[in-house]
Tab-separated table of N, CA and C in Angstrom:
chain	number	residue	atom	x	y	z
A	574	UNK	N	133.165	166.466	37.346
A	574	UNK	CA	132.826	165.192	37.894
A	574	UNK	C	132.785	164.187	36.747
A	575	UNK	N	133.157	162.678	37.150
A	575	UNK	CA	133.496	162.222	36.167
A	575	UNK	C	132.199	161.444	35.586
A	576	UNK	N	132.131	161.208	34.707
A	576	UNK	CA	130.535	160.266	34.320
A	576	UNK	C	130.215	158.914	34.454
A	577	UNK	N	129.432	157.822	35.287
A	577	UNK	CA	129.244	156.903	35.356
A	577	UNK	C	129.432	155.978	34.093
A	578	UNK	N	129.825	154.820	34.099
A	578	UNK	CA	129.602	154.144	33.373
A	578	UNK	C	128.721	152.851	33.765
A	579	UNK	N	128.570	152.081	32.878
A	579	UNK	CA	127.226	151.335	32.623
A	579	UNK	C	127.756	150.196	33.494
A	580	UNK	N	129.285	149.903	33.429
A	580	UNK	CA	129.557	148.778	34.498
A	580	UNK	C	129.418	149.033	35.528
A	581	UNK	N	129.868	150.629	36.197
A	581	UNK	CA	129.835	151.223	37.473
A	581	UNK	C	128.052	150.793	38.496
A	582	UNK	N	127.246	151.357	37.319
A	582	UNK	CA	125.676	151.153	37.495
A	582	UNK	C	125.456	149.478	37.712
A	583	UNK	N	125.611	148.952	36.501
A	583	UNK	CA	125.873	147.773	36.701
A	583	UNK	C	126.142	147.191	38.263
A	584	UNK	N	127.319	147.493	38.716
A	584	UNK	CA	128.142	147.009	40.006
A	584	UNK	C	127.331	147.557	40.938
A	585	UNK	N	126.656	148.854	40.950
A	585	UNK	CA	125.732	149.000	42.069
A	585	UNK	C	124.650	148.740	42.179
A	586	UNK	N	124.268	148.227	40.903
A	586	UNK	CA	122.847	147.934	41.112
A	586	UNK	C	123.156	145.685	41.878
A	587	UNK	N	124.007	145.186	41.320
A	587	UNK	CA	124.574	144.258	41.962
A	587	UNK	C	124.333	143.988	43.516
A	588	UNK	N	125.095	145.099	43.847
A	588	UNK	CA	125.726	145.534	45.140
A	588	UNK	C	124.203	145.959	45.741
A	589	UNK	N	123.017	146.336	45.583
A	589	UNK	CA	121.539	146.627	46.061
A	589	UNK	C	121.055	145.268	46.168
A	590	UNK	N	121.290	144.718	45.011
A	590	UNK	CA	120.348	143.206	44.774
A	590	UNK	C	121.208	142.377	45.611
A	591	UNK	N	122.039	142.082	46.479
A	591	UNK	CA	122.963	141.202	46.861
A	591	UNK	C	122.195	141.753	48.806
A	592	UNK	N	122.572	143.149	48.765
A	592	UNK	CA	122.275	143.302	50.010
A	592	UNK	C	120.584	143.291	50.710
A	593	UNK	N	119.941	143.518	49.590
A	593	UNK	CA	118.486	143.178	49.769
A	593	UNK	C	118.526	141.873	49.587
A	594	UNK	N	118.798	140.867	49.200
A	594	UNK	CA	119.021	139.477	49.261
A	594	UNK	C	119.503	138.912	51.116
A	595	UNK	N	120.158	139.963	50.925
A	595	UNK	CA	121.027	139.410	52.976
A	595	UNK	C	120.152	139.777	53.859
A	596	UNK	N	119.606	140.782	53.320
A	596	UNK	CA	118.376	141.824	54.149
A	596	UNK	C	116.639	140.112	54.592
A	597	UNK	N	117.016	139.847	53.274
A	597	UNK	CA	115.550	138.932	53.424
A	597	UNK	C	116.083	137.545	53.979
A	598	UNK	N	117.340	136.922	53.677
A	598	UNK	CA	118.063	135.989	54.430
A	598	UNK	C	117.713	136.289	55.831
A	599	UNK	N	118.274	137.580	56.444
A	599	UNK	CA	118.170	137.586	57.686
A	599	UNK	C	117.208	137.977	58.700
A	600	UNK	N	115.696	138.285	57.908
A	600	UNK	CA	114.655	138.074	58.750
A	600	UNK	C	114.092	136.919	58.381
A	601	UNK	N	114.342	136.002	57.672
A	601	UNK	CA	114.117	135.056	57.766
A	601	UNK	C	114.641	134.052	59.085
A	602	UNK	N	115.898	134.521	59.011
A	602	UNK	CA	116.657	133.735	60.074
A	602	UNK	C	115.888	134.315	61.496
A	603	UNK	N	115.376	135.129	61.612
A	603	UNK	CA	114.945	135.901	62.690
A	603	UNK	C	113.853	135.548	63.146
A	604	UNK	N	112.956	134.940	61.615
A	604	UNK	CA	111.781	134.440	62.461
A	604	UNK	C	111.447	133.079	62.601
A	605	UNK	N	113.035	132.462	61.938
A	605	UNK	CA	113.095	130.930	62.520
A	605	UNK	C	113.657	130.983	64.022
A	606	UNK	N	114.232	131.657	64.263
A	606	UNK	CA	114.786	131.473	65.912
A	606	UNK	C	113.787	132.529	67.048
A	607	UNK	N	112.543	133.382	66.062
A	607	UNK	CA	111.365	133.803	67.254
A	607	UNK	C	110.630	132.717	67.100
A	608	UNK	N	110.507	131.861	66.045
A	608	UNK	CA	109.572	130.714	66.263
A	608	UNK	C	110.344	129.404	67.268
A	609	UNK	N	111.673	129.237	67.069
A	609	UNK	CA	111.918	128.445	68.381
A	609	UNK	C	111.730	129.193	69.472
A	610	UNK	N	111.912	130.261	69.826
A	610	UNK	CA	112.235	130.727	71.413
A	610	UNK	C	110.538	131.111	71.773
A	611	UNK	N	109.426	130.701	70.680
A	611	UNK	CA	108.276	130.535	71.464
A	611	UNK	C	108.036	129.605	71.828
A	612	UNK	N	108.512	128.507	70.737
A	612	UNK	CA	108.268	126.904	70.989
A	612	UNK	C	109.158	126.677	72.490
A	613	UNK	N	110.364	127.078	72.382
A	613	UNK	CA	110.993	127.151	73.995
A	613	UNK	C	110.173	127.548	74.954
A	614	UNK	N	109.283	128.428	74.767
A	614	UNK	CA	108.708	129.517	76.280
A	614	UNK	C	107.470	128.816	76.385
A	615	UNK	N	106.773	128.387	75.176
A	615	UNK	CA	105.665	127.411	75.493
A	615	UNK	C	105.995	126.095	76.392
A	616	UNK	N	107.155	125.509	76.306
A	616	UNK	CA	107.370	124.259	76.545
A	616	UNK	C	108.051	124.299	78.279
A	617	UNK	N	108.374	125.737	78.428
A	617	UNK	CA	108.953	126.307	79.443
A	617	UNK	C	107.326	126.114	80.869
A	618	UNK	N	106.565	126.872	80.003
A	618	UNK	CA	104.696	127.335	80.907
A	618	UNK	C	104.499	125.948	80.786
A	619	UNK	N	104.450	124.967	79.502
A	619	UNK	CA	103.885	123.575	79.852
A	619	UNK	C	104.493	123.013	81.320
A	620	UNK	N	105.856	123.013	81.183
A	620	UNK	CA	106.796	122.596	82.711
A	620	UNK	C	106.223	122.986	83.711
A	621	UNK	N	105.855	124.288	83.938
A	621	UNK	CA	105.557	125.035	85.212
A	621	UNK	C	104.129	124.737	85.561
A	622	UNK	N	103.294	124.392	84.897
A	622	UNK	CA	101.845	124.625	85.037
A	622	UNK	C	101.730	123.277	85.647
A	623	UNK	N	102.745	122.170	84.884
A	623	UNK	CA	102.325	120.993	85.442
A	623	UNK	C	103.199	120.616	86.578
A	624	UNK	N	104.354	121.252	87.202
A	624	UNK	CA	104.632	121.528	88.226
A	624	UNK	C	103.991	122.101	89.347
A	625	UNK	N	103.189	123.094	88.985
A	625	UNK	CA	102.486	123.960	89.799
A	625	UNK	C	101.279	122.974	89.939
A	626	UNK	N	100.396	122.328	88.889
A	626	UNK	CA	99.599	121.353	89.406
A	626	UNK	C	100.173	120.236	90.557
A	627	UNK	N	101.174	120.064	90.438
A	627	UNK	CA	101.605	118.797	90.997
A	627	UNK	C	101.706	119.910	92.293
A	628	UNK	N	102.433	120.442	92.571
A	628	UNK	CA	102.813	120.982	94.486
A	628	UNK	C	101.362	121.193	94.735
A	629	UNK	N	99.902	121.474	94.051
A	629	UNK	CA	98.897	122.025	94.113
A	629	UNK	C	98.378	120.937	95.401
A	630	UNK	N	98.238	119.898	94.331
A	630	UNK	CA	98.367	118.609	94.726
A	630	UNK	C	98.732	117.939	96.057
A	631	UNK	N	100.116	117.845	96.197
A	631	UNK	CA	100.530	117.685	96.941
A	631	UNK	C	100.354	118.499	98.030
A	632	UNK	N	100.048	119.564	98.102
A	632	UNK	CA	99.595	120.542	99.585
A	632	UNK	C	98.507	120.545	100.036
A	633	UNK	N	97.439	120.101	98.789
A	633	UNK	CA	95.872	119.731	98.966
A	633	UNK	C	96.187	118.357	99.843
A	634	UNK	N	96.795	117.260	99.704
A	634	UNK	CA	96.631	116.418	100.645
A	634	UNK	C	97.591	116.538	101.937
A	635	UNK	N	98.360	117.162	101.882
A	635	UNK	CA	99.083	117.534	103.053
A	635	UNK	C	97.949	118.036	104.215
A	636	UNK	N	97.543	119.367	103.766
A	636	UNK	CA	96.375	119.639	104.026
A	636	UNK	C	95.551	118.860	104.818
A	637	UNK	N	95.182	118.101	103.899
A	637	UNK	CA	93.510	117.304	104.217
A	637	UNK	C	93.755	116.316	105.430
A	638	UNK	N	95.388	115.752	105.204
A	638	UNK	CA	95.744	114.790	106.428
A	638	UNK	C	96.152	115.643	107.567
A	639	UNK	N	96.723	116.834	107.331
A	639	UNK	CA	96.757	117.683	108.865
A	639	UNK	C	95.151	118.278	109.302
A	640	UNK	N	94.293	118.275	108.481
A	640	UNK	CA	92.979	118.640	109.343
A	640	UNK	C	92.747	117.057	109.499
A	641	UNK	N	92.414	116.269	109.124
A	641	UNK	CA	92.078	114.830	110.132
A	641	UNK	C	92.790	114.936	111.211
A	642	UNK	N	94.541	115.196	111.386
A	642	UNK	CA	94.788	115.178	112.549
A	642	UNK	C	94.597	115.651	113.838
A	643	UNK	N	94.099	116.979	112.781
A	643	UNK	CA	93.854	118.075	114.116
A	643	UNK	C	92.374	117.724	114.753
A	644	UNK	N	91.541	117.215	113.597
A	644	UNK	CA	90.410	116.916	114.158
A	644	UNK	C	90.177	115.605	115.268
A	645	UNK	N	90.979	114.815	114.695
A	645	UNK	CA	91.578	114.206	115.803
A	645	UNK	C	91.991	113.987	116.775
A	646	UNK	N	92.699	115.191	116.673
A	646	UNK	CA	93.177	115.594	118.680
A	646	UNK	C	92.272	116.313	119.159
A	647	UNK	N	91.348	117.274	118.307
A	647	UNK	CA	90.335	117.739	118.788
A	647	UNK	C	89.490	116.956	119.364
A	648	UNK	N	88.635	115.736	118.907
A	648	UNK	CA	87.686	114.643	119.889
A	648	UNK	C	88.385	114.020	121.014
A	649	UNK	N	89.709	114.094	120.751
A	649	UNK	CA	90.684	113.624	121.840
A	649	UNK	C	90.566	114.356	123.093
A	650	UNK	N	91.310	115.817	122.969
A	650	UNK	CA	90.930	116.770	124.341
A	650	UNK	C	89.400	116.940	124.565
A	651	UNK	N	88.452	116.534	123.654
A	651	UNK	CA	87.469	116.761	124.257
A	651	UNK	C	87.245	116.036	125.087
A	652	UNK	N	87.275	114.684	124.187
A	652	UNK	CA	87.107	113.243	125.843
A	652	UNK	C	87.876	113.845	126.535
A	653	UNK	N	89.119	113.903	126.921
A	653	UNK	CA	90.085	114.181	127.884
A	653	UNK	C	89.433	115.159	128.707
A	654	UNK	N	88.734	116.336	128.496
A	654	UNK	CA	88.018	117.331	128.652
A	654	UNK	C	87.509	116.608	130.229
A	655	UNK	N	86.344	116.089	129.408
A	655	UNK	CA	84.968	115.344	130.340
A	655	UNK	C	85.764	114.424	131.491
A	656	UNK	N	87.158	113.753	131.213
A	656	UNK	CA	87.265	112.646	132.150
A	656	UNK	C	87.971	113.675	133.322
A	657	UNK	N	89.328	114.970	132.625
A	657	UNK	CA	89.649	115.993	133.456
A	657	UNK	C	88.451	116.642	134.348
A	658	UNK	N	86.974	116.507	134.068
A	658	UNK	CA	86.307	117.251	135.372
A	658	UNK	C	85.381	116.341	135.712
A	659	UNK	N	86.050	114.859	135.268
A	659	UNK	CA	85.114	113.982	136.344
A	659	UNK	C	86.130	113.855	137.748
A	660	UNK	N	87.351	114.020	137.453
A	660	UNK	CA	88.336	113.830	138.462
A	660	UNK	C	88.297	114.622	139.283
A	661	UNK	N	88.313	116.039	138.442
A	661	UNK	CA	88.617	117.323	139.717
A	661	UNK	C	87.105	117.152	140.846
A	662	UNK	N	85.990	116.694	140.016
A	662	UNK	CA	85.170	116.679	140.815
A	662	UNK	C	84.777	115.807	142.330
A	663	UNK	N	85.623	114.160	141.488
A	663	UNK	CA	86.165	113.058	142.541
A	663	UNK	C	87.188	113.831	143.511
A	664	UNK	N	87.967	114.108	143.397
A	664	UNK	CA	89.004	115.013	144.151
A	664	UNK	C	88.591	115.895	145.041
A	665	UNK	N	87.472	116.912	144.601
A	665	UNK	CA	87.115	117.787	145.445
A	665	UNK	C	86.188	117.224	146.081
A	666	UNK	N	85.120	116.469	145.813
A	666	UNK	CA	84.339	115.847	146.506
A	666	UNK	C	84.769	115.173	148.038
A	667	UNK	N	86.116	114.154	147.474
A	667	UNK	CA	86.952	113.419	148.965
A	667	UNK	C	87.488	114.633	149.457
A	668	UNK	N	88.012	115.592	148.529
A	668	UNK	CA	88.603	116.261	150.178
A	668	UNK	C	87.893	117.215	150.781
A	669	UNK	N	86.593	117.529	150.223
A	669	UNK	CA	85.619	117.947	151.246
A	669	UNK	C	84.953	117.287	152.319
A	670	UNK	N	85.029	116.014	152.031
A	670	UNK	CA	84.346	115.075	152.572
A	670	UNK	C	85.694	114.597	154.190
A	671	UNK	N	86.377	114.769	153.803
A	671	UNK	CA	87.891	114.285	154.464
A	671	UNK	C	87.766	115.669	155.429
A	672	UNK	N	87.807	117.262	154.665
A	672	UNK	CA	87.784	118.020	155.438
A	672	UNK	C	86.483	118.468	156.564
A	673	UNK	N	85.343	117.790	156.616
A	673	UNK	CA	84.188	118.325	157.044
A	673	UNK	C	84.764	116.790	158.237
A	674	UNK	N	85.052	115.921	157.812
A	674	UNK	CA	85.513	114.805	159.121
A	674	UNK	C	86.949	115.196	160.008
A	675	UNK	N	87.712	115.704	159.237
A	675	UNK	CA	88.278	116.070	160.234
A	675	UNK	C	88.233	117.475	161.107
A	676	UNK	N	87.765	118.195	160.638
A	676	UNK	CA	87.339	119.027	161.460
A	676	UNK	C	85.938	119.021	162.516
A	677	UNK	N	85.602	117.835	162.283
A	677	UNK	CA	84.448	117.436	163.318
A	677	UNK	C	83.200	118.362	163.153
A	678	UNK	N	82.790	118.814	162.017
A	678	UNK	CA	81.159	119.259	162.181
A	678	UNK	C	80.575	118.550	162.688
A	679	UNK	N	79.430	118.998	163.463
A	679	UNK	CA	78.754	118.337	164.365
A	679	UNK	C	77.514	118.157	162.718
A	680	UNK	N	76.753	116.519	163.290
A	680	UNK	CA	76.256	116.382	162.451
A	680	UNK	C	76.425	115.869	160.711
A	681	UNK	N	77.841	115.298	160.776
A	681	UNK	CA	78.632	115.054	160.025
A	681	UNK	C	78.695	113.458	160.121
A	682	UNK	N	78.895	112.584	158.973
A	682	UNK	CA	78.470	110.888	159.081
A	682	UNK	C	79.988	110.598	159.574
């Protein structure tokens, strides 16, 4: 086997220091682009959160104006309620009154 020489050593020790050099270049580069793609994912949750506040929002008053409405129609059928069995009661009243005359009970005005 043949014997190294001092340039050979030389050239590899080069060839170590060059690639440990690329080695630290490129986690460097690695943790400039994990530090954007957090700054991205942060800025991503800022979007959403204040999106998600906003529909929050917006369904809270959707909401609040469909229960006024409903409560609304609710006092509504209720009146409606009371005037529906003042009628049936007018109604049944005349045509009892209609039926006890024409059938002539004795004792009848």
């Amino acid at each position: 086997m043949p014997s190294t020489t001092e340039s050979e050593i030389k050239e590899l020790r080069d060839l170590v220091i060059g690639l440990r050099e690329e080695i630290r270049v490129g986690f460097a580069n690695n943790d400039t682009k994990f530090a954007e793609l957090n700054g991205s994912m942060q800025a991503i949750d800022q979007k959403l959160s204040g999106d998600i506040k906003n529909l929050d929002q917006k369904l809270s008053g959707s909401i609040q104006a469909l229960d006024q409405k409903v409560s609304g129609l609710d006092d509504r059928l209720k009146t409606q309620d009371g005037k529906l069995w003042t009628l049936v009661t007018i109604i049944l009243g005349t045509a009892s009154t209609l039926l006890i005359k024409i059938l002539g009970f004795p004792n009848s005005p």
